[in-house]
Amino acid sequence: MKPVCFIAARGGSRGVPNKNIRIIGGKPLIAHTIEKAIKSNIFSHVIVSTDSKKIANISKKYNATIPFIRPKNLSTHNADGKDVILHGIKKLNSLGYKFDTLVSLDCTVPFIKISDIKRSIVLMKKKKLS
């Protein structure tokens, strides 16, 4: 069973407004992570969890899936990342997604290497962490 890629991207940013959709290298910041995840060919789905219609639309344009909109209480600057991921897992399970591994990729790391994503999964399986 292939893992699922989970990218959390809320709309509100206090430090850099709209940072997840700011143009970096000719495309929105989040597009870099989505494209790397898709090009890795290791994920059954590339899921974006967001509270923003703008982020959702841009993510869809780059072929990510947005199966739900994240609730406002998990979209604040002090929302706990693990709560966002747990919410995502529960929602994906309730929608019938089948996976045994969820890989969270940060959309603010546009220069992540596909080889690093692949090696992290190999290491996780080798260490029997999944």
PDB file of N, CA and C in Angstrom, residues 2-105:
ATOM      1  N   LYS A   2       0.619   2.165  -0.907  1.00  0.00           N
ATOM      2  CA  LYS A   2       1.420   3.379  -1.008  1.00  0.00           C
ATOM      3  C   LYS A   2       1.058   4.355   0.114  1.00  0.00           C
ATOM      4  N   PRO A   3       2.040   5.126   0.581  1.00  0.00           N
ATOM      5  CA  PRO A   3       1.739   6.146   1.576  1.00  0.00           C
ATOM      6  C   PRO A   3       0.956   7.311   0.968  1.00  0.00           C
ATOM      7  N   VAL A   4       0.371   8.099   1.837  1.00  0.00           N
ATOM      8  CA  VAL A   4      -0.326   9.319   1.457  1.00  0.00           C
ATOM      9  C   VAL A   4       0.559  10.495   1.849  1.00  0.00           C
ATOM     10  N   CYS A   5       0.638  11.484   0.971  1.00  0.00           N
ATOM     11  CA  CYS A   5       1.347  12.720   1.286  1.00  0.00           C
ATOM     12  C   CYS A   5       0.333  13.719   1.840  1.00  0.00           C
ATOM     13  N   PHE A   6       0.687  14.367   2.935  1.00  0.00           N
ATOM     14  CA  PHE A   6      -0.192  15.321   3.617  1.00  0.00           C
ATOM     15  C   PHE A   6       0.539  16.654   3.721  1.00  0.00           C
ATOM     16  N   ILE A   7      -0.031  17.680   3.109  1.00  0.00           N
ATOM     17  CA  ILE A   7       0.551  19.021   3.139  1.00  0.00           C
ATOM     18  C   ILE A   7      -0.436  19.945   3.834  1.00  0.00           C
ATOM     19  N   ALA A   8      -0.035  20.476   4.982  1.00  0.00           N
ATOM     20  CA  ALA A   8      -0.881  21.407   5.730  1.00  0.00           C
ATOM     21  C   ALA A   8      -0.523  22.830   5.318  1.00  0.00           C
ATOM     22  N   ALA A   9      -1.534  23.598   4.908  1.00  0.00           N
ATOM     23  CA  ALA A   9      -1.288  24.962   4.433  1.00  0.00           C
ATOM     24  C   ALA A   9      -2.460  25.854   4.810  1.00  0.00           C
ATOM     25  N   ARG A  10      -2.310  26.565   5.908  1.00  0.00           N
ATOM     26  CA  ARG A  10      -3.408  27.449   6.306  1.00  0.00           C
ATOM     27  C   ARG A  10      -3.306  28.783   5.577  1.00  0.00           C
ATOM     28  N   GLY A  11      -4.432  29.455   5.510  1.00  0.00           N
ATOM     29  CA  GLY A  11      -4.477  30.716   4.776  1.00  0.00           C
ATOM     30  C   GLY A  11      -3.879  31.889   5.517  1.00  0.00           C
ATOM     31  N   GLY A  12      -4.055  31.933   6.809  1.00  0.00           N
ATOM     32  CA  GLY A  12      -3.582  33.082   7.570  1.00  0.00           C
ATOM     33  C   GLY A  12      -2.149  32.920   8.009  1.00  0.00           C
ATOM     34  N   SER A  13      -1.361  33.939   7.748  1.00  0.00           N
ATOM     35  CA  SER A  13       0.009  33.958   8.234  1.00  0.00           C
ATOM     36  C   SER A  13       0.260  35.348   8.792  1.00  0.00           C
ATOM     37  N   ARG A  14       0.713  35.393  10.015  1.00  0.00           N
ATOM     38  CA  ARG A  14       0.939  36.692  10.643  1.00  0.00           C
ATOM     39  C   ARG A  14       2.234  37.320  10.145  1.00  0.00           C
ATOM     40  N   GLY A  15       3.264  36.526   9.963  1.00  0.00           N
ATOM     41  CA  GLY A  15       4.566  37.070   9.575  1.00  0.00           C
ATOM     42  C   GLY A  15       4.645  37.452   8.106  1.00  0.00           C
ATOM     43  N   VAL A  16       4.221  36.559   7.235  1.00  0.00           N
ATOM     44  CA  VAL A  16       4.260  36.787   5.784  1.00  0.00           C
ATOM     45  C   VAL A  16       2.867  36.455   5.238  1.00  0.00           C
ATOM     46  N   PRO A  17       2.023  37.468   5.065  1.00  0.00           N
ATOM     47  CA  PRO A  17       0.666  37.204   4.578  1.00  0.00           C
ATOM     48  C   PRO A  17       0.666  36.420   3.258  1.00  0.00           C
ATOM     49  N   ASN A  18      -0.202  35.450   3.183  1.00  0.00           N
ATOM     50  CA  ASN A  18      -0.367  34.600   1.993  1.00  0.00           C
ATOM     51  C   ASN A  18       0.923  33.893   1.579  1.00  0.00           C
ATOM     52  N   LYS A  19       1.766  33.556   2.548  1.00  0.00           N
ATOM     53  CA  LYS A  19       3.079  32.984   2.219  1.00  0.00           C
ATOM     54  C   LYS A  19       2.975  31.691   1.417  1.00  0.00           C
ATOM     55  N   ASN A  20       1.994  30.868   1.669  1.00  0.00           N
ATOM     56  CA  ASN A  20       1.898  29.572   0.990  1.00  0.00           C
ATOM     57  C   ASN A  20       1.585  29.690  -0.493  1.00  0.00           C
ATOM     58  N   ILE A  21       1.099  30.868  -0.919  1.00  0.00           N
ATOM     59  CA  ILE A  21       0.789  31.057  -2.335  1.00  0.00           C
ATOM     60  C   ILE A  21       1.607  32.193  -2.948  1.00  0.00           C
ATOM     61  N   ARG A  22       2.573  32.702  -2.220  1.00  0.00           N
ATOM     62  CA  ARG A  22       3.486  33.708  -2.787  1.00  0.00           C
ATOM     63  C   ARG A  22       4.284  33.066  -3.912  1.00  0.00           C
ATOM     64  N   ILE A  23       4.586  33.838  -4.916  1.00  0.00           N
ATOM     65  CA  ILE A  23       5.309  33.318  -6.079  1.00  0.00           C
ATOM     66  C   ILE A  23       6.803  33.233  -5.759  1.00  0.00           C
ATOM     67  N   ILE A  24       7.323  32.021  -5.908  1.00  0.00           N
ATOM     68  CA  ILE A  24       8.752  31.733  -5.720  1.00  0.00           C
ATOM     69  C   ILE A  24       9.197  30.953  -6.958  1.00  0.00           C
ATOM     70  N   GLY A  25      10.179  31.456  -7.665  1.00  0.00           N
ATOM     71  CA  GLY A  25      10.648  30.740  -8.863  1.00  0.00           C
ATOM     72  C   GLY A  25       9.565  30.557  -9.904  1.00  0.00           C
ATOM     73  N   GLY A  26       8.668  31.528 -10.027  1.00  0.00           N
ATOM     74  CA  GLY A  26       7.651  31.495 -11.078  1.00  0.00           C
ATOM     75  C   GLY A  26       6.368  30.756 -10.760  1.00  0.00           C
ATOM     76  N   LYS A  27       6.257  30.211  -9.543  1.00  0.00           N
ATOM     77  CA  LYS A  27       5.012  29.519  -9.181  1.00  0.00           C
ATOM     78  C   LYS A  27       4.750  29.669  -7.684  1.00  0.00           C
ATOM     79  N   PRO A  28       3.520  29.405  -7.260  1.00  0.00           N
ATOM     80  CA  PRO A  28       3.205  29.523  -5.834  1.00  0.00           C
ATOM     81  C   PRO A  28       4.074  28.594  -4.980  1.00  0.00           C
ATOM     82  N   LEU A  29       4.430  29.061  -3.799  1.00  0.00           N
ATOM     83  CA  LEU A  29       5.287  28.295  -2.894  1.00  0.00           C
ATOM     84  C   LEU A  29       4.794  26.866  -2.720  1.00  0.00           C
ATOM     85  N   ILE A  30       3.511  26.677  -2.478  1.00  0.00           N
ATOM     86  CA  ILE A  30       2.975  25.334  -2.240  1.00  0.00           C
ATOM     87  C   ILE A  30       3.125  24.435  -3.467  1.00  0.00           C
ATOM     88  N   ALA A  31       3.144  25.018  -4.660  1.00  0.00           N
ATOM     89  CA  ALA A  31       3.249  24.222  -5.888  1.00  0.00           C
ATOM     90  C   ALA A  31       4.542  23.419  -5.930  1.00  0.00           C
ATOM     91  N   HIS A  32       5.615  23.966  -5.394  1.00  0.00           N
ATOM     92  CA  HIS A  32       6.900  23.257  -5.402  1.00  0.00           C
ATOM     93  C   HIS A  32       6.799  21.927  -4.650  1.00  0.00           C
ATOM     94  N   THR A  33       6.192  21.965  -3.464  1.00  0.00           N
ATOM     95  CA  THR A  33       6.051  20.748  -2.654  1.00  0.00           C
ATOM     96  C   THR A  33       5.093  19.762  -3.319  1.00  0.00           C
ATOM     97  N   ILE A  34       3.992  20.261  -3.837  1.00  0.00           N
ATOM     98  CA  ILE A  34       3.033  19.382  -4.521  1.00  0.00           C
ATOM     99  C   ILE A  34       3.710  18.679  -5.694  1.00  0.00           C
ATOM    100  N   GLU A  35       4.419  19.437  -6.511  1.00  0.00           N
ATOM    101  CA  GLU A  35       5.068  18.845  -7.680  1.00  0.00           C
ATOM    102  C   GLU A  35       6.120  17.813  -7.288  1.00  0.00           C
ATOM    103  N   LYS A  36       6.899  18.094  -6.263  1.00  0.00           N
ATOM    104  CA  LYS A  36       7.917  17.127  -5.822  1.00  0.00           C
ATOM    105  C   LYS A  36       7.247  15.848  -5.335  1.00  0.00           C
ATOM    106  N   ALA A  37       6.175  15.991  -4.567  1.00  0.00           N
ATOM    107  CA  ALA A  37       5.473  14.811  -4.054  1.00  0.00           C
ATOM    108  C   ALA A  37       4.924  13.967  -5.200  1.00  0.00           C
ATOM    109  N   ILE A  38       4.338  14.616  -6.189  1.00  0.00           N
ATOM    110  CA  ILE A  38       3.776  13.887  -7.326  1.00  0.00           C
ATOM    111  C   ILE A  38       4.892  13.236  -8.143  1.00  0.00           C
ATOM    112  N   LYS A  39       5.956  13.977  -8.418  1.00  0.00           N
ATOM    113  CA  LYS A  39       7.066  13.448  -9.226  1.00  0.00           C
ATOM    114  C   LYS A  39       7.801  12.304  -8.531  1.00  0.00           C
ATOM    115  N   SER A  40       7.697  12.202  -7.222  1.00  0.00           N
ATOM    116  CA  SER A  40       8.366  11.119  -6.504  1.00  0.00           C
ATOM    117  C   SER A  40       7.757   9.757  -6.830  1.00  0.00           C
ATOM    118  N   ASN A  41       6.505   9.736  -7.266  1.00  0.00           N
ATOM    119  CA  ASN A  41       5.786   8.498  -7.595  1.00  0.00           C
ATOM    120  C   ASN A  41       5.691   7.519  -6.427  1.00  0.00           C
ATOM    121  N   ILE A  42       5.721   8.028  -5.212  1.00  0.00           N
ATOM    122  CA  ILE A  42       5.634   7.122  -4.064  1.00  0.00           C
ATOM    123  C   ILE A  42       4.335   7.268  -3.283  1.00  0.00           C
ATOM    124  N   PHE A  43       3.515   8.245  -3.655  1.00  0.00           N
ATOM    125  CA  PHE A  43       2.288   8.491  -2.901  1.00  0.00           C
ATOM    126  C   PHE A  43       1.054   8.097  -3.701  1.00  0.00           C
ATOM    127  N   SER A  44       0.084   7.516  -3.017  1.00  0.00           N
ATOM    128  CA  SER A  44      -1.184   7.217  -3.676  1.00  0.00           C
ATOM    129  C   SER A  44      -1.977   8.498  -3.903  1.00  0.00           C
ATOM    130  N   HIS A  45      -1.840   9.447  -2.981  1.00  0.00           N
ATOM    131  CA  HIS A  45      -2.530  10.736  -3.063  1.00  0.00           C
ATOM    132  C   HIS A  45      -1.638  11.818  -2.472  1.00  0.00           C
ATOM    133  N   VAL A  46      -1.746  13.006  -3.027  1.00  0.00           N
ATOM    134  CA  VAL A  46      -1.108  14.183  -2.444  1.00  0.00           C
ATOM    135  C   VAL A  46      -2.256  15.067  -1.956  1.00  0.00           C
ATOM    136  N   ILE A  47      -2.408  15.098  -0.645  1.00  0.00           N
ATOM    137  CA  ILE A  47      -3.533  15.768   0.006  1.00  0.00           C
ATOM    138  C   ILE A  47      -3.075  17.113   0.556  1.00  0.00           C
ATOM    139  N   VAL A  48      -3.868  18.160   0.331  1.00  0.00           N
ATOM    140  CA  VAL A  48      -3.612  19.450   0.960  1.00  0.00           C
ATOM    141  C   VAL A  48      -4.739  19.711   1.944  1.00  0.00           C
ATOM    142  N   SER A  49      -4.352  19.992   3.184  1.00  0.00           N
ATOM    143  CA  SER A  49      -5.299  20.357   4.238  1.00  0.00           C
ATOM    144  C   SER A  49      -5.215  21.866   4.421  1.00  0.00           C
ATOM    145  N   THR A  50      -6.296  22.551   4.107  1.00  0.00           N
ATOM    146  CA  THR A  50      -6.301  24.010   4.193  1.00  0.00           C
ATOM    147  C   THR A  50      -7.680  24.532   4.588  1.00  0.00           C
ATOM    148  N   ASP A  51      -7.672  25.754   5.069  1.00  0.00           N
ATOM    149  CA  ASP A  51      -8.909  26.465   5.380  1.00  0.00           C
ATOM    150  C   ASP A  51      -9.200  27.517   4.308  1.00  0.00           C
ATOM    151  N   SER A  52      -8.321  27.630   3.320  1.00  0.00           N
ATOM    152  CA  SER A  52      -8.375  28.705   2.337  1.00  0.00           C
ATOM    153  C   SER A  52      -8.836  28.217   0.967  1.00  0.00           C
ATOM    154  N   LYS A  53      -9.847  28.873   0.419  1.00  0.00           N
ATOM    155  CA  LYS A  53     -10.310  28.534  -0.933  1.00  0.00           C
ATOM    156  C   LYS A  53      -9.236  28.858  -1.965  1.00  0.00           C
ATOM    157  N   LYS A  54      -8.467  29.934  -1.754  1.00  0.00           N
ATOM    158  CA  LYS A  54      -7.384  30.289  -2.686  1.00  0.00           C
ATOM    159  C   LYS A  54      -6.329  29.187  -2.729  1.00  0.00           C
ATOM    160  N   ILE A  55      -5.903  28.748  -1.540  1.00  0.00           N
ATOM    161  CA  ILE A  55      -4.902  27.680  -1.480  1.00  0.00           C
ATOM    162  C   ILE A  55      -5.456  26.401  -2.085  1.00  0.00           C
ATOM    163  N   ALA A  56      -6.708  26.098  -1.803  1.00  0.00           N
ATOM    164  CA  ALA A  56      -7.344  24.896  -2.362  1.00  0.00           C
ATOM    165  C   ALA A  56      -7.353  24.956  -3.888  1.00  0.00           C
ATOM    166  N   ASN A  57      -7.750  26.084  -4.456  1.00  0.00           N
ATOM    167  CA  ASN A  57      -7.815  26.210  -5.916  1.00  0.00           C
ATOM    168  C   ASN A  57      -6.437  26.098  -6.556  1.00  0.00           C
ATOM    169  N   ILE A  58      -5.442  26.746  -5.966  1.00  0.00           N
ATOM    170  CA  ILE A  58      -4.083  26.662  -6.497  1.00  0.00           C
ATOM    171  C   ILE A  58      -3.568  25.232  -6.385  1.00  0.00           C
ATOM    172  N   SER A  59      -3.829  24.590  -5.255  1.00  0.00           N
ATOM    173  CA  SER A  59      -3.380  23.209  -5.052  1.00  0.00           C
ATOM    174  C   SER A  59      -4.007  22.272  -6.079  1.00  0.00           C
ATOM    175  N   LYS A  60      -5.285  22.455  -6.368  1.00  0.00           N
ATOM    176  CA  LYS A  60      -5.962  21.645  -7.390  1.00  0.00           C
ATOM    177  C   LYS A  60      -5.329  21.863  -8.760  1.00  0.00           C
ATOM    178  N   LYS A  61      -4.970  23.114  -9.052  1.00  0.00           N
ATOM    179  CA  LYS A  61      -4.330  23.436 -10.334  1.00  0.00           C
ATOM    180  C   LYS A  61      -3.036  22.645 -10.509  1.00  0.00           C
ATOM    181  N   TYR A  62      -2.346  22.363  -9.398  1.00  0.00           N
ATOM    182  CA  TYR A  62      -1.096  21.609  -9.449  1.00  0.00           C
ATOM    183  C   TYR A  62      -1.310  20.125  -9.137  1.00  0.00           C
ATOM    184  N   ASN A  63      -2.566  19.675  -9.225  1.00  0.00           N
ATOM    185  CA  ASN A  63      -2.953  18.253  -9.159  1.00  0.00           C
ATOM    186  C   ASN A  63      -2.920  17.632  -7.765  1.00  0.00           C
ATOM    187  N   ALA A  64      -3.016  18.454  -6.735  1.00  0.00           N
ATOM    188  CA  ALA A  64      -3.216  17.919  -5.384  1.00  0.00           C
ATOM    189  C   ALA A  64      -4.708  17.671  -5.181  1.00  0.00           C
ATOM    190  N   THR A  65      -5.010  16.871  -4.174  1.00  0.00           N
ATOM    191  CA  THR A  65      -6.397  16.579  -3.820  1.00  0.00           C
ATOM    192  C   THR A  65      -6.745  17.339  -2.549  1.00  0.00           C
ATOM    193  N   ILE A  66      -7.927  17.951  -2.535  1.00  0.00           N
ATOM    194  CA  ILE A  66      -8.415  18.656  -1.350  1.00  0.00           C
ATOM    195  C   ILE A  66      -9.763  18.034  -0.999  1.00  0.00           C
ATOM    196  N   PRO A  67      -9.743  16.929  -0.244  1.00  0.00           N
ATOM    197  CA  PRO A  67     -10.993  16.212   0.028  1.00  0.00           C
ATOM    198  C   PRO A  67     -11.851  16.845   1.125  1.00  0.00           C
ATOM    199  N   PHE A  68     -11.290  17.824   1.840  1.00  0.00           N
ATOM    200  CA  PHE A  68     -12.041  18.503   2.897  1.00  0.00           C
ATOM    201  C   PHE A  68     -11.392  19.860   3.145  1.00  0.00           C
ATOM    202  N   ILE A  69     -12.168  20.745   3.763  1.00  0.00           N
ATOM    203  CA  ILE A  69     -11.641  22.042   4.196  1.00  0.00           C
ATOM    204  C   ILE A  69     -11.401  21.950   5.697  1.00  0.00           C
ATOM    205  N   ARG A  70     -10.207  22.369   6.098  1.00  0.00           N
ATOM    206  CA  ARG A  70      -9.836  22.287   7.510  1.00  0.00           C
ATOM    207  C   ARG A  70     -10.666  23.273   8.341  1.00  0.00           C
ATOM    208  N   PRO A  71     -11.123  22.848   9.527  1.00  0.00           N
ATOM    209  CA  PRO A  71     -11.911  23.743  10.378  1.00  0.00           C
ATOM    210  C   PRO A  71     -11.074  24.927  10.896  1.00  0.00           C
ATOM    211  N   LYS A  72     -11.762  26.016  11.156  1.00  0.00           N
ATOM    212  CA  LYS A  72     -11.108  27.250  11.609  1.00  0.00           C
ATOM    213  C   LYS A  72     -10.314  27.051  12.897  1.00  0.00           C
ATOM    214  N   ASN A  73     -10.798  26.221  13.812  1.00  0.00           N
ATOM    215  CA  ASN A  73     -10.083  26.033  15.087  1.00  0.00           C
ATOM    216  C   ASN A  73      -8.734  25.350  14.896  1.00  0.00           C
ATOM    217  N   LEU A  74      -8.517  24.712  13.750  1.00  0.00           N
ATOM    218  CA  LEU A  74      -7.229  24.087  13.448  1.00  0.00           C
ATOM    219  C   LEU A  74      -6.445  24.901  12.422  1.00  0.00           C
ATOM    220  N   SER A  75      -6.854  26.167  12.254  1.00  0.00           N
ATOM    221  CA  SER A  75      -6.222  27.022  11.253  1.00  0.00           C
ATOM    222  C   SER A  75      -5.705  28.327  11.851  1.00  0.00           C
ATOM    223  N   THR A  76      -5.507  28.328  13.130  1.00  0.00           N
ATOM    224  CA  THR A  76      -4.988  29.524  13.794  1.00  0.00           C
ATOM    225  C   THR A  76      -3.470  29.428  13.925  1.00  0.00           C
ATOM    226  N   HIS A  77      -2.850  30.541  14.282  1.00  0.00           N
ATOM    227  CA  HIS A  77      -1.389  30.548  14.412  1.00  0.00           C
ATOM    228  C   HIS A  77      -0.906  29.680  15.567  1.00  0.00           C
ATOM    229  N   ASN A  78      -1.769  29.393  16.509  1.00  0.00           N
ATOM    230  CA  ASN A  78      -1.347  28.559  17.642  1.00  0.00           C
ATOM    231  C   ASN A  78      -1.939  27.149  17.595  1.00  0.00           C
ATOM    232  N   ALA A  79      -2.506  26.760  16.456  1.00  0.00           N
ATOM    233  CA  ALA A  79      -3.020  25.385  16.312  1.00  0.00           C
ATOM    234  C   ALA A  79      -1.841  24.415  16.313  1.00  0.00           C
ATOM    235  N   ASP A  80      -2.001  23.303  16.987  1.00  0.00           N
ATOM    236  CA  ASP A  80      -0.944  22.302  17.103  1.00  0.00           C
ATOM    237  C   ASP A  80      -0.900  21.450  15.831  1.00  0.00           C
ATOM    238  N   GLY A  81       0.290  21.329  15.257  1.00  0.00           N
ATOM    239  CA  GLY A  81       0.463  20.563  14.024  1.00  0.00           C
ATOM    240  C   GLY A  81      -0.004  19.131  14.133  1.00  0.00           C
ATOM    241  N   LYS A  82       0.228  18.503  15.282  1.00  0.00           N
ATOM    242  CA  LYS A  82      -0.203  17.102  15.411  1.00  0.00           C
ATOM    243  C   LYS A  82      -1.722  17.004  15.414  1.00  0.00           C
ATOM    244  N   ASP A  83      -2.411  18.016  15.933  1.00  0.00           N
ATOM    245  CA  ASP A  83      -3.876  18.015  15.884  1.00  0.00           C
ATOM    246  C   ASP A  83      -4.374  18.148  14.449  1.00  0.00           C
ATOM    247  N   VAL A  84      -3.672  18.944  13.651  1.00  0.00           N
ATOM    248  CA  VAL A  84      -4.024  19.103  12.239  1.00  0.00           C
ATOM    249  C   VAL A  84      -3.858  17.762  11.518  1.00  0.00           C
ATOM    250  N   ILE A  85      -2.763  17.077  11.792  1.00  0.00           N
ATOM    251  CA  ILE A  85      -2.515  15.781  11.151  1.00  0.00           C
ATOM    252  C   ILE A  85      -3.528  14.736  11.621  1.00  0.00           C
ATOM    253  N   LEU A  86      -3.811  14.688  12.917  1.00  0.00           N
ATOM    254  CA  LEU A  86      -4.809  13.735  13.424  1.00  0.00           C
ATOM    255  C   LEU A  86      -6.180  13.989  12.807  1.00  0.00           C
ATOM    256  N   HIS A  87      -6.548  15.247  12.684  1.00  0.00           N
ATOM    257  CA  HIS A  87      -7.814  15.591  12.042  1.00  0.00           C
ATOM    258  C   HIS A  87      -7.811  15.081  10.601  1.00  0.00           C
ATOM    259  N   GLY A  88      -6.685  15.298   9.905  1.00  0.00           N
ATOM    260  CA  GLY A  88      -6.573  14.834   8.522  1.00  0.00           C
ATOM    261  C   GLY A  88      -6.704  13.333   8.397  1.00  0.00           C
ATOM    262  N   ILE A  89      -6.053  12.609   9.284  1.00  0.00           N
ATOM    263  CA  ILE A  89      -6.132  11.140   9.260  1.00  0.00           C
ATOM    264  C   ILE A  89      -7.579  10.684   9.470  1.00  0.00           C
ATOM    265  N   LYS A  90      -8.236  11.265  10.454  1.00  0.00           N
ATOM    266  CA  LYS A  90      -9.633  10.894  10.731  1.00  0.00           C
ATOM    267  C   LYS A  90     -10.537  11.204   9.543  1.00  0.00           C
ATOM    268  N   LYS A  91     -10.359  12.386   8.949  1.00  0.00           N
ATOM    269  CA  LYS A  91     -11.188  12.759   7.801  1.00  0.00           C
ATOM    270  C   LYS A  91     -10.932  11.825   6.618  1.00  0.00           C
ATOM    271  N   LEU A  92      -9.656  11.551   6.339  1.00  0.00           N
ATOM    272  CA  LEU A  92      -9.333  10.672   5.214  1.00  0.00           C
ATOM    273  C   LEU A  92      -9.898   9.273   5.429  1.00  0.00           C
ATOM    274  N   ASN A  93      -9.788   8.759   6.648  1.00  0.00           N
ATOM    275  CA  ASN A  93     -10.369   7.445   6.957  1.00  0.00           C
ATOM    276  C   ASN A  93     -11.884   7.458   6.759  1.00  0.00           C
ATOM    277  N   SER A  94     -12.536   8.521   7.222  1.00  0.00           N
ATOM    278  CA  SER A  94     -13.998   8.598   7.104  1.00  0.00           C
ATOM    279  C   SER A  94     -14.443   8.721   5.644  1.00  0.00           C
ATOM    280  N   LEU A  95     -13.548   9.223   4.791  1.00  0.00           N
ATOM    281  CA  LEU A  95     -13.867   9.370   3.362  1.00  0.00           C
ATOM    282  C   LEU A  95     -13.454   8.153   2.544  1.00  0.00           C
ATOM    283  N   GLY A  96     -12.929   7.120   3.222  1.00  0.00           N
ATOM    284  CA  GLY A  96     -12.610   5.875   2.542  1.00  0.00           C
ATOM    285  C   GLY A  96     -11.201   5.762   1.974  1.00  0.00           C
ATOM    286  N   TYR A  97     -10.331   6.702   2.304  1.00  0.00           N
ATOM    287  CA  TYR A  97      -8.935   6.590   1.851  1.00  0.00           C
ATOM    288  C   TYR A  97      -8.272   5.443   2.594  1.00  0.00           C
ATOM    289  N   LYS A  98      -7.502   4.648   1.858  1.00  0.00           N
ATOM    290  CA  LYS A  98      -6.793   3.508   2.449  1.00  0.00           C
ATOM    291  C   LYS A  98      -5.301   3.790   2.428  1.00  0.00           C
ATOM    292  N   PHE A  99      -4.674   3.797   3.588  1.00  0.00           N
ATOM    293  CA  PHE A  99      -3.235   4.010   3.686  1.00  0.00           C
ATOM    294  C   PHE A  99      -2.760   3.506   5.036  1.00  0.00           C
ATOM    295  N   ASP A 100      -1.494   3.113   5.085  1.00  0.00           N
ATOM    296  CA  ASP A 100      -0.916   2.704   6.357  1.00  0.00           C
ATOM    297  C   ASP A 100       0.198   3.653   6.790  1.00  0.00           C
ATOM    298  N   THR A 101       0.562   4.577   5.900  1.00  0.00           N
ATOM    299  CA  THR A 101       1.600   5.555   6.208  1.00  0.00           C
ATOM    300  C   THR A 101       1.171   6.912   5.677  1.00  0.00           C
ATOM    301  N   LEU A 102       1.319   7.935   6.500  1.00  0.00           N
ATOM    302  CA  LEU A 102       1.054   9.306   6.103  1.00  0.00           C
ATOM    303  C   LEU A 102       2.357  10.077   6.255  1.00  0.00           C
ATOM    304  N   VAL A 103       2.778  10.745   5.195  1.00  0.00           N
ATOM    305  CA  VAL A 103       4.003  11.539   5.203  1.00  0.00           C
ATOM    306  C   VAL A 103       3.611  13.003   5.132  1.00  0.00           C
ATOM    307  N   SER A 104       3.992  13.747   6.146  1.00  0.00           N
ATOM    308  CA  SER A 104       3.696  15.176   6.191  1.00  0.00           C
ATOM    309  C   SER A 104       4.859  15.946   5.570  1.00  0.00           C
ATOM    310  N   LEU A 105       4.558  16.678   4.499  1.00  0.00           N
ATOM    311  CA  LEU A 105       5.560  17.532   3.868  1.00  0.00           C
ATOM    312  C   LEU A 105       5.190  18.986   4.123  1.00  0.00           C
TER     313      LEU A 105
END
